Short mmCIF file of C-alpha atoms in Angstrom, two decimals:
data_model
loop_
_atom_site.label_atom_id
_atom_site.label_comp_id
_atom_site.label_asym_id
_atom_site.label_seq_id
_atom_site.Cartn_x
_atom_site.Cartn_y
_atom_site.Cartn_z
CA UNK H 1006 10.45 -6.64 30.50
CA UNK H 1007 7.79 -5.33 28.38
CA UNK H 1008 8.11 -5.51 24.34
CA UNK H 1009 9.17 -3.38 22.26
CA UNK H 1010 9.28 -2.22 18.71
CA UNK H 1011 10.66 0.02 16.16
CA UNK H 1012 8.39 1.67 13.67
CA UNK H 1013 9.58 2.91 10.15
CA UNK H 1014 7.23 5.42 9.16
CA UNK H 1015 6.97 8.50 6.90
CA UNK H 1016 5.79 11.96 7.90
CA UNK H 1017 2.15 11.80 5.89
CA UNK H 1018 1.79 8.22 6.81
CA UNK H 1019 -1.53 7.49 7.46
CA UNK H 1020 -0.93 3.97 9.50
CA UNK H 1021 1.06 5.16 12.05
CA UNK H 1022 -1.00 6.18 14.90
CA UNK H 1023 -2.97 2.71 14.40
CA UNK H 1024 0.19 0.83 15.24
CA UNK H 1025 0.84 3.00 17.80
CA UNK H 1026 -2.86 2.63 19.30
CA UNK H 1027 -2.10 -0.96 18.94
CA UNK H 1028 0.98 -1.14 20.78
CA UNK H 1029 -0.36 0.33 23.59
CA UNK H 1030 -2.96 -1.93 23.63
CA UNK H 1031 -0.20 -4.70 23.84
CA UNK H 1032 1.53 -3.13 26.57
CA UNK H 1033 4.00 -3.19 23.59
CA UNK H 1034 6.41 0.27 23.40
CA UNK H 1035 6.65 1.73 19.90
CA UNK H 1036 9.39 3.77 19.00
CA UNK H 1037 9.29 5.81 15.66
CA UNK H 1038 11.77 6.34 12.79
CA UNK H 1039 10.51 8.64 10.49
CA UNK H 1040 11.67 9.08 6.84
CA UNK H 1041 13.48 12.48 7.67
CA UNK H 1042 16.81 13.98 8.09
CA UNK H 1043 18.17 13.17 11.32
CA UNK H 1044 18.59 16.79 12.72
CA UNK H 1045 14.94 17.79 11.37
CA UNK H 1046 13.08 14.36 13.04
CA UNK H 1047 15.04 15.69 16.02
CA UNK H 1048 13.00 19.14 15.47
CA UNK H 1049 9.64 17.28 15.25
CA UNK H 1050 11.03 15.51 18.72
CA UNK H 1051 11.41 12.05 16.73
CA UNK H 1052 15.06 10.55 18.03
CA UNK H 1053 15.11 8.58 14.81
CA UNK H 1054 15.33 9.89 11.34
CA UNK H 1055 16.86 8.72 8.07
CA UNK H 1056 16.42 9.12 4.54
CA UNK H 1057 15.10 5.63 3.51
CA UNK H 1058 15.45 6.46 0.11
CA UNK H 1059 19.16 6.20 0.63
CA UNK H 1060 18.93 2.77 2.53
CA UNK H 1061 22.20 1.55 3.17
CA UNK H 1062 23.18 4.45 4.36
CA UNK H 1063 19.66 4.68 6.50
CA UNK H 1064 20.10 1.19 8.34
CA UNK H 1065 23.90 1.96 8.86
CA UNK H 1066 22.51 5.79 10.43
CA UNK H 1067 19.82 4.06 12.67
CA UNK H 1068 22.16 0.88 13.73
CA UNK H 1069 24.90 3.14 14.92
CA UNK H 1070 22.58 5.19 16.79
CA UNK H 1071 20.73 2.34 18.78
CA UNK H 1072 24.17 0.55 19.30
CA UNK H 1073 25.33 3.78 20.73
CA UNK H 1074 22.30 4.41 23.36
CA UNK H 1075 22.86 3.18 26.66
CA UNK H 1076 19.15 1.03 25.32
CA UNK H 1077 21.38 -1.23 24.13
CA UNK H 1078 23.60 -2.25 26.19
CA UNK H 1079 25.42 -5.89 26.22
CA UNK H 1080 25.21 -5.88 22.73
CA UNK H 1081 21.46 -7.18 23.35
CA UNK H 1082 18.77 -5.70 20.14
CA UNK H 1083 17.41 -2.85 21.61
CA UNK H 1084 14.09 -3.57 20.06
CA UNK H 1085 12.09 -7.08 19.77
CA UNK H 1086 10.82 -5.83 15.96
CA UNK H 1087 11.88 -3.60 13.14
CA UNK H 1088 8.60 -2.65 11.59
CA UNK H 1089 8.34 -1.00 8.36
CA UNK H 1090 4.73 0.70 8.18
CA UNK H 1091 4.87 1.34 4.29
CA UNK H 1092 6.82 0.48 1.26
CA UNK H 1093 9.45 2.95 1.19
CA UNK H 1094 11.33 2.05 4.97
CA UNK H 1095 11.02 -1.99 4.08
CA UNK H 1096 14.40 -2.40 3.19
CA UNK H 1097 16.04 -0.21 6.07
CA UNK H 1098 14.00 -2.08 8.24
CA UNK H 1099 15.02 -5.41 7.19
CA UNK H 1100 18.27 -4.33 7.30
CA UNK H 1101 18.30 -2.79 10.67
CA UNK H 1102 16.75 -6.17 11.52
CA UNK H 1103 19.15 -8.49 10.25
CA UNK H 1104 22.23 -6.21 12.47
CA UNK H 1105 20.05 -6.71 15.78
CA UNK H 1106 19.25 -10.68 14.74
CA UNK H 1107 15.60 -10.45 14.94
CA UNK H 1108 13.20 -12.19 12.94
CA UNK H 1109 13.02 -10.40 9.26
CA UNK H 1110 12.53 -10.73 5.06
CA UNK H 1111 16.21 -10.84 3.59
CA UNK H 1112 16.69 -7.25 2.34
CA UNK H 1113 16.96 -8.22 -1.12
CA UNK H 1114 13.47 -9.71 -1.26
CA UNK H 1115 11.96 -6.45 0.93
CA UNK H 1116 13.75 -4.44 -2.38
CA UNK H 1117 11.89 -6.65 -4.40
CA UNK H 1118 8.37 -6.62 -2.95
CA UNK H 1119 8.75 -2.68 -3.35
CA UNK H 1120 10.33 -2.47 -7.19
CA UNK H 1121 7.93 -3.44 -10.06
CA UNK H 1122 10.11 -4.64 -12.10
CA UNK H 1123 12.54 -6.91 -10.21
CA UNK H 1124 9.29 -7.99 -8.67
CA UNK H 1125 7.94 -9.02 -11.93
CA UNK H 1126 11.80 -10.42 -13.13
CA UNK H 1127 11.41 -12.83 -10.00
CA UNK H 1128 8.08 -14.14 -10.20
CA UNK H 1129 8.77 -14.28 -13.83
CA UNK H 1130 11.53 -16.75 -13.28
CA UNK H 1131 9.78 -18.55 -10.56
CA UNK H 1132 6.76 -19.18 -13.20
CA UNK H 1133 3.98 -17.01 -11.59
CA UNK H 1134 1.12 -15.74 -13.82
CA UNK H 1135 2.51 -12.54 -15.22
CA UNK H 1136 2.08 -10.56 -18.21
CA UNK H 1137 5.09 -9.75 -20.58
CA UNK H 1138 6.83 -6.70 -19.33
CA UNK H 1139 10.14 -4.74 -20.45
CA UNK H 1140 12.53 -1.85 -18.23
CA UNK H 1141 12.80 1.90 -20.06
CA UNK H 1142 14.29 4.47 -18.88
CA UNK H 1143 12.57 7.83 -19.20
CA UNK H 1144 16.30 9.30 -20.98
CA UNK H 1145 15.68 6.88 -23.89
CA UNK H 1146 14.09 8.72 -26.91
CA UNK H 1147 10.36 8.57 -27.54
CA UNK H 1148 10.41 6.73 -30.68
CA UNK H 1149 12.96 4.24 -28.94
CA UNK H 1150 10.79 3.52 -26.11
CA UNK H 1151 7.47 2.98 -28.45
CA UNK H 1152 9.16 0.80 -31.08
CA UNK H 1153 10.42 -1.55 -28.14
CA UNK H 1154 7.23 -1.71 -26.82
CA UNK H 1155 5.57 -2.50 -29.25
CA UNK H 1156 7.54 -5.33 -30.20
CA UNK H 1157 7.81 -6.19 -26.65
CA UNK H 1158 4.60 -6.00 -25.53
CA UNK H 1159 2.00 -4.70 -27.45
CA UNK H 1160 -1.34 -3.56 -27.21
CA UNK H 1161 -3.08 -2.64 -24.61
CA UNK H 1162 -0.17 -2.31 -22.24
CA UNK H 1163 0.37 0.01 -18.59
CA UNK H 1164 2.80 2.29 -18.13
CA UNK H 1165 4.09 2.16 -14.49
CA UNK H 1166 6.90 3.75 -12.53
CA UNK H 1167 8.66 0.90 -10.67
CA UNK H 1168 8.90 2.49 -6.90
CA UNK H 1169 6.14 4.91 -6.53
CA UNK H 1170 3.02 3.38 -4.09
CA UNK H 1171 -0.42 2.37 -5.44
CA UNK H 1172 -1.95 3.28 -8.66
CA UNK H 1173 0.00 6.97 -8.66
CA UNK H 1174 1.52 6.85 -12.51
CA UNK H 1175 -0.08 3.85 -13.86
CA UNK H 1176 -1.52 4.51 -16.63
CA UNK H 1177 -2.93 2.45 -19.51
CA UNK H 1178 -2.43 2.92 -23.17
CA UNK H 1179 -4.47 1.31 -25.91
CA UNK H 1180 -2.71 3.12 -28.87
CA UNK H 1181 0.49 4.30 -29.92
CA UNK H 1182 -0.32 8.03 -29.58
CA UNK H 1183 -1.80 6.75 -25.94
CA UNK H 1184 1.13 5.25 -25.23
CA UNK H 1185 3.40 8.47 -26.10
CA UNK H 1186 0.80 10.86 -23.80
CA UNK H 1187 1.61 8.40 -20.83
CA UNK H 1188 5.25 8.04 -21.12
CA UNK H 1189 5.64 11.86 -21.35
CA UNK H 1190 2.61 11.90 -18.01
CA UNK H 1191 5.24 9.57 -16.33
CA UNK H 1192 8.62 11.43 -17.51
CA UNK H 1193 6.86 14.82 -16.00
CA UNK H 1194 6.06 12.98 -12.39
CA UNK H 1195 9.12 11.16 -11.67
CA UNK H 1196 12.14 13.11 -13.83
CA UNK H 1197 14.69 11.91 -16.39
CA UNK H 1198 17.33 9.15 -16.03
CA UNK H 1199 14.48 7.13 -13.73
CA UNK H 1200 13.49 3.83 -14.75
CA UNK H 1201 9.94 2.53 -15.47
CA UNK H 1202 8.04 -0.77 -16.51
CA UNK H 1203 5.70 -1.20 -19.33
CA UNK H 1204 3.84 -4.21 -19.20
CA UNK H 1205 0.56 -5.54 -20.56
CA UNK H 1206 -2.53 -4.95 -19.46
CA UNK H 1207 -4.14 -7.90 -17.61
CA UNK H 1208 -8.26 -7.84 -18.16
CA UNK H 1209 -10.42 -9.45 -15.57
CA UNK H 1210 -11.92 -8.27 -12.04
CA UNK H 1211 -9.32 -7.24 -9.14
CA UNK H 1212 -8.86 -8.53 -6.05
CA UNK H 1213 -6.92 -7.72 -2.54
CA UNK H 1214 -5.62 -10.15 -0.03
CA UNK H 1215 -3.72 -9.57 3.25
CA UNK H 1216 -2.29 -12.16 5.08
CA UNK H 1217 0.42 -13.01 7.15
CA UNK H 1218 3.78 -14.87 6.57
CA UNK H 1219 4.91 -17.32 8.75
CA UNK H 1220 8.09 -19.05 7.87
CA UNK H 1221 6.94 -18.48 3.95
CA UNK H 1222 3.39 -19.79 4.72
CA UNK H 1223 0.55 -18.04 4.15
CA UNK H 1224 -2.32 -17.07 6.39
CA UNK H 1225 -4.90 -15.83 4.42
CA UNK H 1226 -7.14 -13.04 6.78
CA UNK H 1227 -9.32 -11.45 4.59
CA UNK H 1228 -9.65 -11.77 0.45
CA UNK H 1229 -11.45 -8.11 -0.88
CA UNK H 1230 -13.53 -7.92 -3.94
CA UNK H 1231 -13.09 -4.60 -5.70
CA UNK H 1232 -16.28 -4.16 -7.45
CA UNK H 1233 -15.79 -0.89 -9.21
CA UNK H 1234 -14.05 -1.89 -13.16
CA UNK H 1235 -10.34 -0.76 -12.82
CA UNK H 1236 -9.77 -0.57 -17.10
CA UNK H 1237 -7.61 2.77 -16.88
CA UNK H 1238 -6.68 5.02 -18.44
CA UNK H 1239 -6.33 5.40 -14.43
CA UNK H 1240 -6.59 3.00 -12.09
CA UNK H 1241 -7.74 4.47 -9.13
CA UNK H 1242 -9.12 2.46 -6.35
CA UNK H 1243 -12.24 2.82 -4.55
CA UNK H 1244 -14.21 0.32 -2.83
CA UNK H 1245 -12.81 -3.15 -1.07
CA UNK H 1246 -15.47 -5.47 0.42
CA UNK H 1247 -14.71 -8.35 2.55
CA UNK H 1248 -15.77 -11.48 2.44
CA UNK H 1249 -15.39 -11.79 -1.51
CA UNK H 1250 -17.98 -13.09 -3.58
CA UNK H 1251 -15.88 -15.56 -5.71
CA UNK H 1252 -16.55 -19.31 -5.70
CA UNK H 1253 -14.32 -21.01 -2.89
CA UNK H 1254 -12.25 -22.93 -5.11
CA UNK H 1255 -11.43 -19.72 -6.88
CA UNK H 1256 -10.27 -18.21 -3.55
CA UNK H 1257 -7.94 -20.91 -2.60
CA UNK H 1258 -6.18 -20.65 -6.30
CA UNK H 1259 -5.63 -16.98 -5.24
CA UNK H 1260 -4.42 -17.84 -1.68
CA UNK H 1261 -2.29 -20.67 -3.15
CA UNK H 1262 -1.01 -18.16 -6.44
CA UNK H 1263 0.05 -15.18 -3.61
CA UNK H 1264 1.71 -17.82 -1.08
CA UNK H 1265 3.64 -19.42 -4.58
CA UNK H 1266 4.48 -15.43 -5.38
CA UNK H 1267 6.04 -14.67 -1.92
CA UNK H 1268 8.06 -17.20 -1.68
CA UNK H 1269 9.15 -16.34 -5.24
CA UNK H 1270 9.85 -12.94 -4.04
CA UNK H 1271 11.84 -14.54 -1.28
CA UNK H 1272 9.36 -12.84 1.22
CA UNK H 1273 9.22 -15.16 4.80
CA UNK H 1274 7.84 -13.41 7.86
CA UNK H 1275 5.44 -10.89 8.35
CA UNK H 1276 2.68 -8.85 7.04
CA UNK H 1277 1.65 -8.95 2.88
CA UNK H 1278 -0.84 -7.06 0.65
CA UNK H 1279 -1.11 -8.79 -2.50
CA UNK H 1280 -3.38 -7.34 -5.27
CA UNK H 1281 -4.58 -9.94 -8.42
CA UNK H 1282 -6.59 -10.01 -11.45
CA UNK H 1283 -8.74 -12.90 -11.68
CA UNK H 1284 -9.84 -13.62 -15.39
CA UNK H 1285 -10.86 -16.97 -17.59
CA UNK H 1286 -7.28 -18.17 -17.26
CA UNK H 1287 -6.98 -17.75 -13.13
CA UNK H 1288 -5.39 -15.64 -11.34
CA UNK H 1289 -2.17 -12.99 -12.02
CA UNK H 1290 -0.18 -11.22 -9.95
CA UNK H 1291 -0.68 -7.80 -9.88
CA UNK H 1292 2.13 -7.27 -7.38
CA UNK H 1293 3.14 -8.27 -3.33
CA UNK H 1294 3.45 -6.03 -1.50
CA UNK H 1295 5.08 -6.78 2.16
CA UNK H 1296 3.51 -4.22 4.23
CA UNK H 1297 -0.11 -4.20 5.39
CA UNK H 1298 -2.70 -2.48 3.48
CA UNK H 1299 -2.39 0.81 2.83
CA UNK H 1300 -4.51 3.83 4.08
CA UNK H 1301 -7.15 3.67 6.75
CA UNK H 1302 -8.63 0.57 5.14
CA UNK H 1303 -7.21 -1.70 8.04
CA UNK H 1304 -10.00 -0.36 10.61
CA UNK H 1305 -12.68 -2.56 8.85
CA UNK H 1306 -10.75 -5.40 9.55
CA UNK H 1307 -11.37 -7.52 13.05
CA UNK H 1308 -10.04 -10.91 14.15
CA UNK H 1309 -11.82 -13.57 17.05
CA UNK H 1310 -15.30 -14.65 17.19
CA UNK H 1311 -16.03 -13.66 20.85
CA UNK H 1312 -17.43 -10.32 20.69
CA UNK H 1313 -15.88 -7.59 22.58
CA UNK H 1314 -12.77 -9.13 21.93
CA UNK H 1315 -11.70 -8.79 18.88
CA UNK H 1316 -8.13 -7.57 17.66
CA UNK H 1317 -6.96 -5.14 14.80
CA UNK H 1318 -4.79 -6.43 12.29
CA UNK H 1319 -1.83 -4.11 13.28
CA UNK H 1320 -2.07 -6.16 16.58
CA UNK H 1321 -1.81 -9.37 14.94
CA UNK H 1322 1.25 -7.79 12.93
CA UNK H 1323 2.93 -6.56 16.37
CA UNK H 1324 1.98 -9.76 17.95
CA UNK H 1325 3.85 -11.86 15.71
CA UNK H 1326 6.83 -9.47 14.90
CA UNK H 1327 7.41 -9.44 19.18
CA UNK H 1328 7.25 -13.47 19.80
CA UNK H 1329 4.18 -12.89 20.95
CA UNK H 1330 1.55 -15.65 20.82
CA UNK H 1331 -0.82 -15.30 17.71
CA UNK H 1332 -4.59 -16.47 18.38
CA UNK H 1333 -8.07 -15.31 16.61
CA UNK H 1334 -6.90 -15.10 13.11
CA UNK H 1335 -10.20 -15.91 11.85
CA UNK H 1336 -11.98 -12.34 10.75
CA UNK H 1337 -15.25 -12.12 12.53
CA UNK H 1338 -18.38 -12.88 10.91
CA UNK H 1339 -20.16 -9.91 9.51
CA UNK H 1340 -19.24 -8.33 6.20
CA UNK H 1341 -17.12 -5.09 5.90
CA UNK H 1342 -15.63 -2.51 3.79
CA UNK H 1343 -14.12 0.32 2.90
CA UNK H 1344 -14.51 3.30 0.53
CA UNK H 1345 -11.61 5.47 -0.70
CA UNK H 1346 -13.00 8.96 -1.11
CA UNK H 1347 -11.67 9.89 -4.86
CA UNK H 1348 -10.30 13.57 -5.71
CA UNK H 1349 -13.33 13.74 -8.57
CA UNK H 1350 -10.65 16.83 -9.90
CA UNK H 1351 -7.51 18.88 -8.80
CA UNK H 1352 -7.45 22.22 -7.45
CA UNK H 1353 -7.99 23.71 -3.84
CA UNK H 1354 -10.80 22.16 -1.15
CA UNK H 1355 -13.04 24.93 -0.24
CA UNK H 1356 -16.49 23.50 1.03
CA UNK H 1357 -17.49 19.90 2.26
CA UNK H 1358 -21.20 18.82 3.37
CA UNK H 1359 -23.21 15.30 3.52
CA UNK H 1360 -20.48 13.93 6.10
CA UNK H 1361 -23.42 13.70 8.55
CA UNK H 1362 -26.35 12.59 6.47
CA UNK H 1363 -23.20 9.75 5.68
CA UNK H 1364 -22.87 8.69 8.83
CA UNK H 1365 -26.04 7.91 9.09
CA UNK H 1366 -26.97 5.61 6.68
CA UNK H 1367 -27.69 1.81 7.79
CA UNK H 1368 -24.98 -0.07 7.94
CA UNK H 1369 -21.97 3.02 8.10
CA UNK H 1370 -19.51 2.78 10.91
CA UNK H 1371 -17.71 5.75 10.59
CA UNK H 1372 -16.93 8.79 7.60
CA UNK H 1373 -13.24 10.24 8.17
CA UNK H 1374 -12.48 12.70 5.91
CA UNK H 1375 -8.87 13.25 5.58
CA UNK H 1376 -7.95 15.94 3.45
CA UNK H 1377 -8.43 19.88 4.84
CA UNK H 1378 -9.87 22.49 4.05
CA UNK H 1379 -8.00 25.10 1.59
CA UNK H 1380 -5.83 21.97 0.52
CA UNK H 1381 -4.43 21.78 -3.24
CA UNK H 1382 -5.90 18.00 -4.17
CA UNK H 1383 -3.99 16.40 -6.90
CA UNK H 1384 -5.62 13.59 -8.70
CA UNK H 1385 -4.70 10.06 -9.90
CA UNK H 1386 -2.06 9.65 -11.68
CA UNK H 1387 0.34 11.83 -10.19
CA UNK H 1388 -1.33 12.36 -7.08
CA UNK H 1389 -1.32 10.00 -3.65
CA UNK H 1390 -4.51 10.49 -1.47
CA UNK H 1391 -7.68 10.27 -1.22
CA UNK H 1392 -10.66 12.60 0.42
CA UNK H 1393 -10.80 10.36 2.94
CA UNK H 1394 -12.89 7.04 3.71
CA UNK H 1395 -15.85 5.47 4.78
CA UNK H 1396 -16.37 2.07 6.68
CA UNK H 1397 -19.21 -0.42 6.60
CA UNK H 1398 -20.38 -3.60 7.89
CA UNK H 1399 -23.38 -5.76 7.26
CA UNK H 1400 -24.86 -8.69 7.12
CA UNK H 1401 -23.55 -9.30 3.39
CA UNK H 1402 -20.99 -8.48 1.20
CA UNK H 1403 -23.96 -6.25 -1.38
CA UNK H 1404 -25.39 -4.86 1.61
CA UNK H 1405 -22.12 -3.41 2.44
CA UNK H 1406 -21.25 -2.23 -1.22
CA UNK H 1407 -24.76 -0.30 -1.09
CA UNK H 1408 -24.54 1.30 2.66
CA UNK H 1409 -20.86 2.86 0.95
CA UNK H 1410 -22.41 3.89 -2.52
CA UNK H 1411 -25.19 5.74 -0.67
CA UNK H 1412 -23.23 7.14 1.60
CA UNK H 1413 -20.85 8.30 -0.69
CA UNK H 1414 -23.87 10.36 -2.77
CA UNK H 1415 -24.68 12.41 0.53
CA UNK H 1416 -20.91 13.90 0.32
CA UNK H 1417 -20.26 17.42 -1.87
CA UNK H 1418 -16.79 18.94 -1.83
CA UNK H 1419 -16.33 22.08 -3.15
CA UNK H 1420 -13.24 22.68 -5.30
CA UNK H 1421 -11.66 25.54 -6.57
CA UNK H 1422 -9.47 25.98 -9.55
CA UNK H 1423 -6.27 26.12 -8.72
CA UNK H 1424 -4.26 28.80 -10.83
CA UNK H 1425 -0.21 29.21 -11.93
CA UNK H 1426 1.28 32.15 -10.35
CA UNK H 1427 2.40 34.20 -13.53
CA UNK H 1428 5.92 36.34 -13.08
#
């Protein structure tokens, strides 16, 4: 019987048709759950849909529903994985998971990986490198929420909200009228009565790592230097290159910090995205994420030495989440990396040009440009795309950095401003 495997997912997701493509490479079958009411997945012909912000009540939706196909009969898990492709369906799928008896992160430690602060209360308490950090809630008063922090905390600190993905709402604050400006930013993004994390700002150079978890071990398969400063106020991502630059030893403290965090976080199986800052006293956790990374950014990444047969990371993930037997984790030789096409402002995308004279400089696999034409682009903070990205390899870790930097300078978007209807 061939594999198969259920993928959360969300409508604007932009991993999904990578694990899909990977699947079928596997002769696996992927079945979708997307983060929709039931009847309206139904209307985009998805059988599955739930809203994962409700997740209880999602796993208990999607159970019922498998249990009551004629799939799964005998009480056998119709599915050999539960898959969640980003942060917000983690918990449903370890939930749905645990009901079938497959191989999954307890649910509490999935909440964890995806909340800032209980993921900074638990690697707190397990004695990972983490800055001070306090939980507001954007009904307090102003002058409430400054005088705690303050004495909390102090100066410079980041203002985060504790479930939204990436950098969107992070902001940093140097000063107290700073710090008023961003809690007011963050109030205006996610509402009142919502909770949110102020913590202090870590200095040093950032770093990603993605690995897998097997049985709370770590395998490290690829540690990404970011070499553009991330200071704030905004702290918007932009280039990863693979393999870093840091000194070994330095590399194995940051494999041996993120393995000590996940197993903090009570994180056991499967894929993780860990972000750092490395600085004169080592290396802190920015946070762990357990998903893969984000974006298109996977598509640089390729495992096995023997060319012309490499495999993607999402086939490493399916590989391991199906039984399946898990071989070339080693990332091939040559250097790669990613750019993340930054909104420079917001308002509507009118004109693009330079994708070709891109694609075209040494060393540039591919340009995608994601967002469309006639599209309102919202910027970082509240924001959560990019332009779109741009892939390199090389025979170096600079070399790559440069192909993306020049490439990048060939691209000119057009944008409009984008004006309030006045009634």
């Amino acid at each position: 019987m061939p594999k198969r495997a259920l993928l959360l997912t969300t409508p604007n997701s932009y991993r999904t048709q990578d694990y899909v493509d990977a699947a079928a490479r596997l002769g696996i079958e992927a079945v979708i759950a997307l983060d929709l009411p039931r009847m309206l997945a139904e209307q985009w012909n998805f059988p599955l849909g739930a809203d994962f912000s409700r997740s209880d009540q999602a796993a208990e939706q999607i159970v019922k529903t498998l249990a009551n196909s004629r799939e799964a009969g005998n009480n056998q898990a119709p599915f050999d994985a539960v898959l969640a492709l980003d942060d917000s369906g983690s918990r449903v799928a370890a939930s749905v998971a645990d009901a079938f008896g497959l191989p999954h992160n307890d649910p509490v430690a999935a909440e964890a990986a995806r909340n800032k602060f209980r993921m900074r209360t638990m690697l707190a308490a397990c004695g990972a490198p983490v800055p001070k950090f306090d939980e507001f809630r954007t009904s307090e008063s102003l002058k409430e929420i400054i005088a705690r922090a303050e004495e909390a905390i102090g100066y410079p600190c980041v203002v985060k909200p504790e479930e939204l993905n990436g950098s969107r709402g992070v902001i940093r604050a140097n000063l107290r009228c700073e710090l008023a400006a961003a809690v007011r930013r963050l109030t205006a993004l996610i509402g009142d009565e919502k909770p949110f994390l102020i913590e202090g700002y870590i200095p040093g150079v950032e770093v990603a790592l993605e690995g897998l978890l097997d049985r709370d071990r770590l395998h490290c398969l690829a540690l990404f230097d970011k070499p553009d400063p991330l200071e704030g106020p905004f702290f918007e991502e932009t280039i990863y290159v693979t393999p870093s630059r840091l000194p070994p030893e330095m590399q194995s403290q940051i494999a041996n910090t993120t393995e000590a965090a996940a197993r903090g976080l009570g994180l056991q199986t499967g894929p993780i995205h860990a972000e750092l800052r490395i600085n004169a006293e080592g290396p802190w956790i920015v946070e762990v994420a357990g998903r893969s990374i984000g974006g298109l950014c996977s598509r640089i990444l390729r495992f096995g030495m023997e060319v012309g047969n490499t495999s993607s990371l999402e086939e490493l993930i399916l590989r391991q989440a199906c039984g399946l037997p898990l071989e070339n984790l080693e990332r091939e030789s040559q250097a790669g990396g990613v750019m993340m096409i930054p909104i420079p402002e917001g308002g509507i995308l009118r004109r693009l040009s330079g994708v070709e004279e891109a694609k075209a400089v040494p060393g540039i696999e591919d340009v995608q440009i994601t967002a469309r034409l006639n599209q309102s682009l919202v910027p970082l903070p509240e924001g959560d795309a990019y332009l779109g990205f741009i892939f390199a390899k090389g025979l170096s870790p600079t070399a790559v950095e440069s192909a993306l930097r020049q490439a990048h300078s060939f691209l000119q978007f057009e944008i409009d401003p984008e004006f309030a209807l006045v009634q």
